[in-house]
CSV table of C-alpha atoms in Angstrom, one decimal:
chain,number,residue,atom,x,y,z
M,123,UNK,CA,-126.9,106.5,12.3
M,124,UNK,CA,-126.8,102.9,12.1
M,125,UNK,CA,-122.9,103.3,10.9
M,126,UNK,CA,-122.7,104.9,14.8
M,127,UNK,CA,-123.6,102.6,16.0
M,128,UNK,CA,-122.0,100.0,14.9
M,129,UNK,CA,-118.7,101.8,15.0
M,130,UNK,CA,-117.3,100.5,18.3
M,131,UNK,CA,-118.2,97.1,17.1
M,132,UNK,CA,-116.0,97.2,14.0
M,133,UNK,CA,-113.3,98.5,15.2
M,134,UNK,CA,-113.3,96.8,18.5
M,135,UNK,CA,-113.5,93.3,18.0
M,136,UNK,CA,-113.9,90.9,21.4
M,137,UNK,CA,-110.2,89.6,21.8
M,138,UNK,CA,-109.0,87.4,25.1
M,139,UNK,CA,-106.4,89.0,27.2
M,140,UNK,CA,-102.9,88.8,26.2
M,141,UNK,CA,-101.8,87.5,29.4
M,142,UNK,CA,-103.8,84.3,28.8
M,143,UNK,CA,-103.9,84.0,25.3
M,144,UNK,CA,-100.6,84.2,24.0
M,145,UNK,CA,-102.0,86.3,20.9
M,146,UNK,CA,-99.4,88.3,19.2
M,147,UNK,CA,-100.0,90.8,16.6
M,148,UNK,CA,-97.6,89.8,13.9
M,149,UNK,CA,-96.0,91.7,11.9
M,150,UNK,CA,-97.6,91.6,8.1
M,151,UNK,CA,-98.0,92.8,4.8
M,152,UNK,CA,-101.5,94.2,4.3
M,153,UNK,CA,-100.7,92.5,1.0
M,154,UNK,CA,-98.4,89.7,0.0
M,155,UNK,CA,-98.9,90.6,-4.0
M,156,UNK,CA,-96.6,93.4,-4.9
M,157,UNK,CA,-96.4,95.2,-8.1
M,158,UNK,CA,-92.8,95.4,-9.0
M,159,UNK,CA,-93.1,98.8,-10.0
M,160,UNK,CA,-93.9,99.5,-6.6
M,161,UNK,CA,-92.0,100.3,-3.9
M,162,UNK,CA,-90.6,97.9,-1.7
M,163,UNK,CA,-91.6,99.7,1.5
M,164,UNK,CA,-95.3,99.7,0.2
M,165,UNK,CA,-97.4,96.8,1.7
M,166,UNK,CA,-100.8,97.7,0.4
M,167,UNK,CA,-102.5,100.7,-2.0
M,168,UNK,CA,-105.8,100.9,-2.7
M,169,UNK,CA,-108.5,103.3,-3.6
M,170,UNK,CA,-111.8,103.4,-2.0
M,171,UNK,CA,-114.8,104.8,-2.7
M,172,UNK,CA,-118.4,105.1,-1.3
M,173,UNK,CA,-117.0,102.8,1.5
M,174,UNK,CA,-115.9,99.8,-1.2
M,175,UNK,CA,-112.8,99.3,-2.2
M,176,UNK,CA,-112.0,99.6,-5.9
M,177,UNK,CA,-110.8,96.6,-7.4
M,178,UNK,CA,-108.2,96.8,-10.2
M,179,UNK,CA,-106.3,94.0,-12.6
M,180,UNK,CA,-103.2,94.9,-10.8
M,181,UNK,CA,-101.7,96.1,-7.8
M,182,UNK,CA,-102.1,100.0,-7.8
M,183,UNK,CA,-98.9,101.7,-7.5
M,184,UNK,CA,-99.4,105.3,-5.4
M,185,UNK,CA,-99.2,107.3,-8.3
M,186,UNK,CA,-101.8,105.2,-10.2
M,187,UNK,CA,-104.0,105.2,-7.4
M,188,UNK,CA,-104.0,109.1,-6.8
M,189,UNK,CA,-104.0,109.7,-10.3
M,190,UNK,CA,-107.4,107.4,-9.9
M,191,UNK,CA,-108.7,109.6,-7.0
M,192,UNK,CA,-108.6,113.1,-8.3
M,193,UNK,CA,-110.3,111.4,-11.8
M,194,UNK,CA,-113.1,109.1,-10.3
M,195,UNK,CA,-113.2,110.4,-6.4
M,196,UNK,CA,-112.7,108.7,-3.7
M,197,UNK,CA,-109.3,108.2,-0.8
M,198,UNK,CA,-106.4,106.2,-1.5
M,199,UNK,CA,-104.9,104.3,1.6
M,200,UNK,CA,-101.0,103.5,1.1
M,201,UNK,CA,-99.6,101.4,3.9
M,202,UNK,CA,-96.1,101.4,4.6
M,203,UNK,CA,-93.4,99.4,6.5
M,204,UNK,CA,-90.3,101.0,7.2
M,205,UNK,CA,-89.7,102.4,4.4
M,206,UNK,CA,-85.9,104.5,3.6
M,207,UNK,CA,-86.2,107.9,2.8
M,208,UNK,CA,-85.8,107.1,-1.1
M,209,UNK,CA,-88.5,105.0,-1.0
M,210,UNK,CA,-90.8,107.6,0.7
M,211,UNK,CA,-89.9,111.1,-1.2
M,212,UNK,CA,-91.6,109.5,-4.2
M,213,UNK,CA,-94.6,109.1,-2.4
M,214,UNK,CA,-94.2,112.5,-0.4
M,215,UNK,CA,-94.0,114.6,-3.4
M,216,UNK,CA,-97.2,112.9,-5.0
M,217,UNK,CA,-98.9,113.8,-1.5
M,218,UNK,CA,-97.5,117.0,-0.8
M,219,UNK,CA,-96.5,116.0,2.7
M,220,UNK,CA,-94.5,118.1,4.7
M,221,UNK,CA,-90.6,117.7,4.8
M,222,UNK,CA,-90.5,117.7,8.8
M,223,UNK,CA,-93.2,115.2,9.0
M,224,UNK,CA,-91.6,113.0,5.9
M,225,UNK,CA,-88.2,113.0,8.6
M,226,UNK,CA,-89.9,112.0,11.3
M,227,UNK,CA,-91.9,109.4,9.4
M,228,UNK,CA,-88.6,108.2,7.6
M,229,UNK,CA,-86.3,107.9,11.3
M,230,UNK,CA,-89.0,107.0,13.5
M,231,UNK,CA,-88.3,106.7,17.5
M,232,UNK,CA,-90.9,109.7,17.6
M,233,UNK,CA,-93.2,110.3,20.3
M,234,UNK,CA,-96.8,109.9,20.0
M,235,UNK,CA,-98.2,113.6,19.2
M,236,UNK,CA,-100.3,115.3,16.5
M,237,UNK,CA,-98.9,118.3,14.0
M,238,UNK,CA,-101.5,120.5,11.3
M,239,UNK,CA,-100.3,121.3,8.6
M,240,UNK,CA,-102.2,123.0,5.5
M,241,UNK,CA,-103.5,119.8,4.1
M,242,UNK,CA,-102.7,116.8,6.3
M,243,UNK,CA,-102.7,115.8,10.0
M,244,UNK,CA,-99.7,114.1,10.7
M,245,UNK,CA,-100.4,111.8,13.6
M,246,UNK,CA,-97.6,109.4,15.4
M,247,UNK,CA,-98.8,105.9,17.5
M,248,UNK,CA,-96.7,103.8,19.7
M,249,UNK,CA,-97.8,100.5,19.9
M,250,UNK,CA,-97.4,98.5,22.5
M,251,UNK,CA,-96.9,94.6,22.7
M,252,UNK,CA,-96.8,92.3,25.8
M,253,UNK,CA,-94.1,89.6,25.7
M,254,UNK,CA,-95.1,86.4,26.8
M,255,UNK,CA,-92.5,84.7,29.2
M,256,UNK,CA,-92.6,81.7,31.4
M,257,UNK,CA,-91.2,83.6,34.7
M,258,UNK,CA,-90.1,87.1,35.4
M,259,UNK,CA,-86.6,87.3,35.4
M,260,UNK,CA,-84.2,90.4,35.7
M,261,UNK,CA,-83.7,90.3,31.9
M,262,UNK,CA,-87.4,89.6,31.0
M,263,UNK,CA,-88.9,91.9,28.5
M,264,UNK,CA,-92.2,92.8,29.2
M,265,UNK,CA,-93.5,95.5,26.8
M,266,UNK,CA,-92.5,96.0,22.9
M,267,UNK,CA,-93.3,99.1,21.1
M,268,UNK,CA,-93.7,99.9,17.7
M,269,UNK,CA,-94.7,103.1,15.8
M,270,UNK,CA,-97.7,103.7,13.4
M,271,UNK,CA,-97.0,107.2,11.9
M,272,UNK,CA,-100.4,108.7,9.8
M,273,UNK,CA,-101.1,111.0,7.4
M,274,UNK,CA,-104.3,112.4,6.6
M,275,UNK,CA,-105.4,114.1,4.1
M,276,UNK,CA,-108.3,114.9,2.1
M,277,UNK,CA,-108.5,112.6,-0.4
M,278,UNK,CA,-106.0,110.1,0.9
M,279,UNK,CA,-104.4,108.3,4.2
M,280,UNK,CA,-100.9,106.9,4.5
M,281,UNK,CA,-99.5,104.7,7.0
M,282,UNK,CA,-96.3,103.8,7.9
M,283,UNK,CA,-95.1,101.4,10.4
M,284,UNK,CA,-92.1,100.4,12.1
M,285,UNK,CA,-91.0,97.5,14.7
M,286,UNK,CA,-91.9,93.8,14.3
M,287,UNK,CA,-95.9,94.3,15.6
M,288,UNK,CA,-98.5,96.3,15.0
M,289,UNK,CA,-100.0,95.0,11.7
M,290,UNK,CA,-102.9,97.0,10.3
M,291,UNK,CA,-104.3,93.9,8.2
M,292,UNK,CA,-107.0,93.1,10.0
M,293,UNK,CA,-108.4,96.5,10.9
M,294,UNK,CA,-108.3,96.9,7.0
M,295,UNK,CA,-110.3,94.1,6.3
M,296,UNK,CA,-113.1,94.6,9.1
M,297,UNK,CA,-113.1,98.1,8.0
M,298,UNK,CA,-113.4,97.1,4.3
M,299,UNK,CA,-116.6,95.0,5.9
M,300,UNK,CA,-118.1,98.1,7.2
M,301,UNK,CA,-119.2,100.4,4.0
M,302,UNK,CA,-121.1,103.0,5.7
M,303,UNK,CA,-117.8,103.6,8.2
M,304,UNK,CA,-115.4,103.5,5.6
M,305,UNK,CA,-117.6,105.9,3.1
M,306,UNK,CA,-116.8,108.5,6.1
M,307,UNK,CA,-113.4,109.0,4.5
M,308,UNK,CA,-109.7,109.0,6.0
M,309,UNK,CA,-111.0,110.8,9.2
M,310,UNK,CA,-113.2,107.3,10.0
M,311,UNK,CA,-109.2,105.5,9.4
M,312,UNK,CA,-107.7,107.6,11.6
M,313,UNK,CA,-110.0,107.0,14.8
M,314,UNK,CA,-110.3,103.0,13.9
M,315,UNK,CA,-106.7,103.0,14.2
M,316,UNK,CA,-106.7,105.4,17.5
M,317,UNK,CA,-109.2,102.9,18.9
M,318,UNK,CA,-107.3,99.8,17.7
M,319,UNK,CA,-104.1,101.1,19.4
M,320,UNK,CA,-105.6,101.9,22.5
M,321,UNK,CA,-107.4,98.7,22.9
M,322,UNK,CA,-103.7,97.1,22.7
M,323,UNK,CA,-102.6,99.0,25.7
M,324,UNK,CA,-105.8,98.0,27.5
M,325,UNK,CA,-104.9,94.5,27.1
M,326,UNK,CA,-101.1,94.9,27.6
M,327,UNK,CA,-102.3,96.5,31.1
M,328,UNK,CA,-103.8,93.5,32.1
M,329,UNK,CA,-100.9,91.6,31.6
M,330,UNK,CA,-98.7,93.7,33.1
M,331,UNK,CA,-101.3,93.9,36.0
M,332,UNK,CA,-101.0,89.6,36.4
M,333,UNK,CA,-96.8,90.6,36.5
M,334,UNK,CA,-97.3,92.8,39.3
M,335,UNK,CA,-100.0,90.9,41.1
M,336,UNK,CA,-97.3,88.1,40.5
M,337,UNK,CA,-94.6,89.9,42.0
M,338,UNK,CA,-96.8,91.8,44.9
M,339,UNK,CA,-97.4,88.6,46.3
M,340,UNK,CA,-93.8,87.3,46.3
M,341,UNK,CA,-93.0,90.5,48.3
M,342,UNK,CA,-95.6,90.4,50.8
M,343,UNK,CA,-95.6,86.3,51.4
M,344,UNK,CA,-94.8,84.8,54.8
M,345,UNK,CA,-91.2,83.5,55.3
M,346,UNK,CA,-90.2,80.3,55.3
M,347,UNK,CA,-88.5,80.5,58.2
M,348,UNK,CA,-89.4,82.7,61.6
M,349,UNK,CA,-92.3,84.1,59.3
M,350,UNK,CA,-89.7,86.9,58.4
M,351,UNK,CA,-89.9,87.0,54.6
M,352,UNK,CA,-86.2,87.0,52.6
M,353,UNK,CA,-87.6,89.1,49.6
M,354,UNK,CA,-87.4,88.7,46.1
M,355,UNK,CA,-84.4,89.9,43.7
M,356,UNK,CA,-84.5,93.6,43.5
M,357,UNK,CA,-83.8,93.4,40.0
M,358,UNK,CA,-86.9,91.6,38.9
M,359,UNK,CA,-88.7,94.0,39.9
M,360,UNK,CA,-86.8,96.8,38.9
M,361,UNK,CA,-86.4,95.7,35.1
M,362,UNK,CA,-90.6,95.5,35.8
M,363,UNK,CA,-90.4,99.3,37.0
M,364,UNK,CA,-88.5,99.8,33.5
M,365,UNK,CA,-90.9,98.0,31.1
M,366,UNK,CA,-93.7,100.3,32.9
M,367,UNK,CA,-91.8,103.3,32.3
M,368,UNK,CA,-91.7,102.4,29.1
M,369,UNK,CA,-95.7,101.6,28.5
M,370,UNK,CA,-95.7,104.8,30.2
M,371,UNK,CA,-94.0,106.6,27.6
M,372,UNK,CA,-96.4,105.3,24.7
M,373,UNK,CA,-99.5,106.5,27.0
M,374,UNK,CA,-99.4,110.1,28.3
M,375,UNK,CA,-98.1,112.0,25.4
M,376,UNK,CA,-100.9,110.4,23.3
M,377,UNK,CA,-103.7,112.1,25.9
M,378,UNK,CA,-103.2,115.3,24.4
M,379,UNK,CA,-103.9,114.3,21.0
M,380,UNK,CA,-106.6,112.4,21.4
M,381,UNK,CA,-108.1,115.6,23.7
M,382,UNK,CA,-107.6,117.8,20.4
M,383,UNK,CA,-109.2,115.6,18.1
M,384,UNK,CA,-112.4,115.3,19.7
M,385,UNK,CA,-113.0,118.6,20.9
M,386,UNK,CA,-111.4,121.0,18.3
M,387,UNK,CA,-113.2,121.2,14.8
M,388,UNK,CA,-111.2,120.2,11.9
M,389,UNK,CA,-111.9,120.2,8.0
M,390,UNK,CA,-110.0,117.4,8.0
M,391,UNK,CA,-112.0,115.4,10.9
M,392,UNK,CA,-115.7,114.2,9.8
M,393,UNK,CA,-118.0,115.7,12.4
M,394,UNK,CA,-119.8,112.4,13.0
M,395,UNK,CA,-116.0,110.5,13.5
M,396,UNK,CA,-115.2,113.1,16.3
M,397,UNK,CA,-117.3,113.0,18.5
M,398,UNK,CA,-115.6,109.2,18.8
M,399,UNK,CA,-112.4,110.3,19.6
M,400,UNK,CA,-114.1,111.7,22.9
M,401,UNK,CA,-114.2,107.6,23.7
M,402,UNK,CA,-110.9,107.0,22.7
M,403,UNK,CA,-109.6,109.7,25.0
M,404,UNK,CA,-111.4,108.2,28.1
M,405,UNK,CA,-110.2,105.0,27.8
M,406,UNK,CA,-106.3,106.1,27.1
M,407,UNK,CA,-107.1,108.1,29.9
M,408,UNK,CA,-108.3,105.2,32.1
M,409,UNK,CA,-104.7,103.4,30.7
M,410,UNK,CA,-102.6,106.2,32.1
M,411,UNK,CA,-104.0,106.1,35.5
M,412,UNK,CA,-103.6,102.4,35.7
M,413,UNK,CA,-99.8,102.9,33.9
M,414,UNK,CA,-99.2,105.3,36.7
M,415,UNK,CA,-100.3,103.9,39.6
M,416,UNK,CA,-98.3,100.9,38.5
M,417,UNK,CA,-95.4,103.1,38.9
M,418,UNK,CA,-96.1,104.1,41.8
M,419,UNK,CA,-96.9,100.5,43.5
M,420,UNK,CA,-93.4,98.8,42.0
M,421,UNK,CA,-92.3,101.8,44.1
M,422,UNK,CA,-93.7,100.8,47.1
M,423,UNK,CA,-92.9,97.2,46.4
M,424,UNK,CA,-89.6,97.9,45.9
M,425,UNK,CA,-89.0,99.8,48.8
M,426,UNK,CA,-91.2,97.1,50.8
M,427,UNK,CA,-88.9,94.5,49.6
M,428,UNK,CA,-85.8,96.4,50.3
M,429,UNK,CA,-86.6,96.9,53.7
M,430,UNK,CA,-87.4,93.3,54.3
M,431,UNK,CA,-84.1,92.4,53.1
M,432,UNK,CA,-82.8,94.7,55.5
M,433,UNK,CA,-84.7,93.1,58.3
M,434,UNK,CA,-84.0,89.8,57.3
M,435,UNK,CA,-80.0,90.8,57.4
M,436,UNK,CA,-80.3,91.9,61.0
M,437,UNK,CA,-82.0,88.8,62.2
M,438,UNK,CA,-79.3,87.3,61.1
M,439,UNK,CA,-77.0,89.4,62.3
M,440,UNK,CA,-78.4,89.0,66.0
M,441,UNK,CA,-78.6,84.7,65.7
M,442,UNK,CA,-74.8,85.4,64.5
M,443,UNK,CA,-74.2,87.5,67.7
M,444,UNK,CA,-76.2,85.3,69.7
M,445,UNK,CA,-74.0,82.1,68.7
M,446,UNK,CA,-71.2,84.3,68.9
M,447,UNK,CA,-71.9,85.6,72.7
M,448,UNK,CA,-72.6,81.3,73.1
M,449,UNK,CA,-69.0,80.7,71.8
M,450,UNK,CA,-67.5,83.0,73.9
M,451,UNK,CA,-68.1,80.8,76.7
M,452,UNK,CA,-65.9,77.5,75.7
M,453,UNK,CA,-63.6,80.3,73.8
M,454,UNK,CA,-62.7,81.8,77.2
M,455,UNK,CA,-62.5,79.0,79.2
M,456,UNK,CA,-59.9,77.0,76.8
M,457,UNK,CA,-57.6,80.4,76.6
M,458,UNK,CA,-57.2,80.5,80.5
M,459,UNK,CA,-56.5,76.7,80.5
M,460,UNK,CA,-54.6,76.9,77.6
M,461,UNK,CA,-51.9,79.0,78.9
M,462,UNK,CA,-49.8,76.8,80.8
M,463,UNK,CA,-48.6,78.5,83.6
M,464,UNK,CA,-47.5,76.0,86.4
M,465,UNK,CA,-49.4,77.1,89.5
M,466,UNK,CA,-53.2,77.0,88.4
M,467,UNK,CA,-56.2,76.0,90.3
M,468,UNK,CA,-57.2,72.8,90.0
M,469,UNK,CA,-54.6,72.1,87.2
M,470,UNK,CA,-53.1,68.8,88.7
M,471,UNK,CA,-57.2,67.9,90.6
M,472,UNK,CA,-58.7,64.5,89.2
M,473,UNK,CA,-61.4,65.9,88.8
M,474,UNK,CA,-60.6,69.1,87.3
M,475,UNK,CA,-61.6,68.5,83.6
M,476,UNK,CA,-64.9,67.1,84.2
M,477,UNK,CA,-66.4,69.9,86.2
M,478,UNK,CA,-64.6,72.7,84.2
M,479,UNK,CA,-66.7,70.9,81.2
M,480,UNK,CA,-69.5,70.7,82.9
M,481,UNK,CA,-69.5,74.8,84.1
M,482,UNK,CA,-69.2,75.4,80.2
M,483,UNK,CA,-71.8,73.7,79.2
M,484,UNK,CA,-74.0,74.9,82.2
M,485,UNK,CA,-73.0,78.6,81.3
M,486,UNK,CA,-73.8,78.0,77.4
M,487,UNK,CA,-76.7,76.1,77.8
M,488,UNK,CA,-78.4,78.9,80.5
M,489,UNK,CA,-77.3,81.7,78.0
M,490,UNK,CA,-78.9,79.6,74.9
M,491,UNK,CA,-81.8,79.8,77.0
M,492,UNK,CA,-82.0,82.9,77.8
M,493,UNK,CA,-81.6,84.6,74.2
M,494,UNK,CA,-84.0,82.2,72.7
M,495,UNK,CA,-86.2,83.6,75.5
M,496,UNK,CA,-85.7,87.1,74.4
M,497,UNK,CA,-85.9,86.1,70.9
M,498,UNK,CA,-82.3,86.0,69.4
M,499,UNK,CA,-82.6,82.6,68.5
């Protein structure tokens, strides 16, 4: 039981927030040493057994490595990174993978679900990665996804990747440190991978929660002027709305999933790894609640700050009507005057220009008053 235990601990290692951090999970070969024998598309292949991996002179190419399991026991785990469909039927024939799930795994831009088939689980992962940036703009990115499509078998457990993140190295190695875990078979791959991936969306929620926070406060901060506030561009935090859409998109369908691993029995699925996937669930459940009540408050930010533009466009409508009502004054005064007819009162008085001057600036000054009063100005 100490294996148990110990299972959160290996394949959830303490790691800073993203936000903070700036950690990125780079894209990377399981494996820089290549066979040339072996596909391109093939990072790493390597047998284990009784939790150790089997060393060999030479990198193992998948049909070595099987030909190794089904002689000496064990799993083989192939790792894959985008590989073309001539580079995967090799491998899918030696496996006996199905053709639909081979299509799927070849094209990617699948969403995240789980298929049975009679002797594999195919299982697709979107990963999700937070983009660091320096201010949120209209054209930030926030969120990039990847894909980490899996197959599980009996006896072996392929991988296969696409997108620039998501590297599996260093879950293999700290799974390589565990023994006892990794004598559990591909099942005990499948749910350090779940848990791996739904740890990234964790932290990519934070982050995105310092965006909103970020933006929330923008929204809702006091005006400069006449404590009205102007707002913030609409389209900041709409392309925010978008990115969340999009984190939403690599949550929910994965709930299901997750659901059906730990509470129906497979042959497939170790009995001691399942009960696991009960944790993983409850935490990508916890993720899609946050991921949808960020929805719903860039809703209501955005229709806040919508309707404090609005407000701040009539006041200044009113202090242009207000100047306007001001002008009117000096506007109507100079037309009368300005007409030139030769009987007019006061036209030929000395002091005619002085006190029609002085009326307008009584009459502007008194109605300046007065709308500042009432709160026009």
């Amino acid at each position: 039981m100490s294996m148990i235990r110990d299972l959160r601990a290996v394949v959830r290692p303490s790691r800073p927030s993203l936000r903070k951090s700036g950690v990125r999970l780079d894209a990377g070969a399981y494996d820089t040493t290549r066979d040339p024998s072996t596909p391109s598309a093939v990072v790493d292949c390597a047998v284990y057994r009784d939790g150790a991996r089997v060393e060999t002179p030479k990198p193992l190419t998948p049909h070595e490595a099987m030909r190794l399991v089904r002689r000496d026991g064990g799993f083989v785990w192939i790792g894959l990174h985008e590989p073309t469909e001539a580079e995967f039927s090799g491998i899918a024939g030696e496996f006996g993978l199905h053709p639909l799930a081979v299509e799927d795994a070849v094209q990617a831009h699948q969403r995240p679900k789980l298929e049975r088939y009679d002797d594999s689980l195919f299982t697709v992962f979107k990963t999700i990665h937070y983009v660091e940036h320096d201010q949120l703009t209209a054209n930030s990115e926030v969120v990039e996804t990847g894909e980490v499509m899996c197959f599980t078998g009996r006896d072996f457990f392929i991988t296969v990747r696409h997108g620039g993140q998501g590297s599996l190295r260093a879950l293999r190695h700290r799974l390589q440190d565990d023994p006892e875990l990794l004598a559990k078979g591909p099942s005990a791959v499948l749910h350090a991978i779940a848990d791996h991936v739904v740890d990234g969306y964790i932290a990519v929620a934070d982050a995105v929660q310092d965006d909103i926070d970020e933006v929330e406060t923008e929204v809702f901060s006091p005006g400069r002027k006449g404590g009205v506030s102007r707002g913030v561009d609409s389209a900041r935090i709409y392309q925010l709305k978008r990115e969340v859409l999009e984190f939403k998109r690599a949550v929910s369908p994965l709930l299901r999933p997750m659901q059906l691993l730990s509470e129906r029995p497979m042959r497939l699925i170790d009995p001691d790894i399942q009960k696991y996937f009960r944790d993983v669930a409850d935490h990508l459940a916890r993720v899609q609640e946050q991921v949808i009540g960020f929805d719903e408050l860039l809703n209501s930010i955005l229709q806040a700050n919508l309707a404090q533009a609005s407000v701040a466009q009539n006041e200044d409508m009113r202090k242009i009507t207000a100047w306007a009502a001001i002008i009117a004054v000096p506007t109507m005064v100079c037309g009368v005057y300005g007409m030139n007819f030769k009987y007019m009162p006061e036209l030929h008085w000395k002091y005619g220009y002085p006190v029609i001057m002085g009326i307008t600036v009584v009459l502007c000054l008194g109605i300046h008053r007065t709308l500042k009063r009432n709160g026009w100005l």
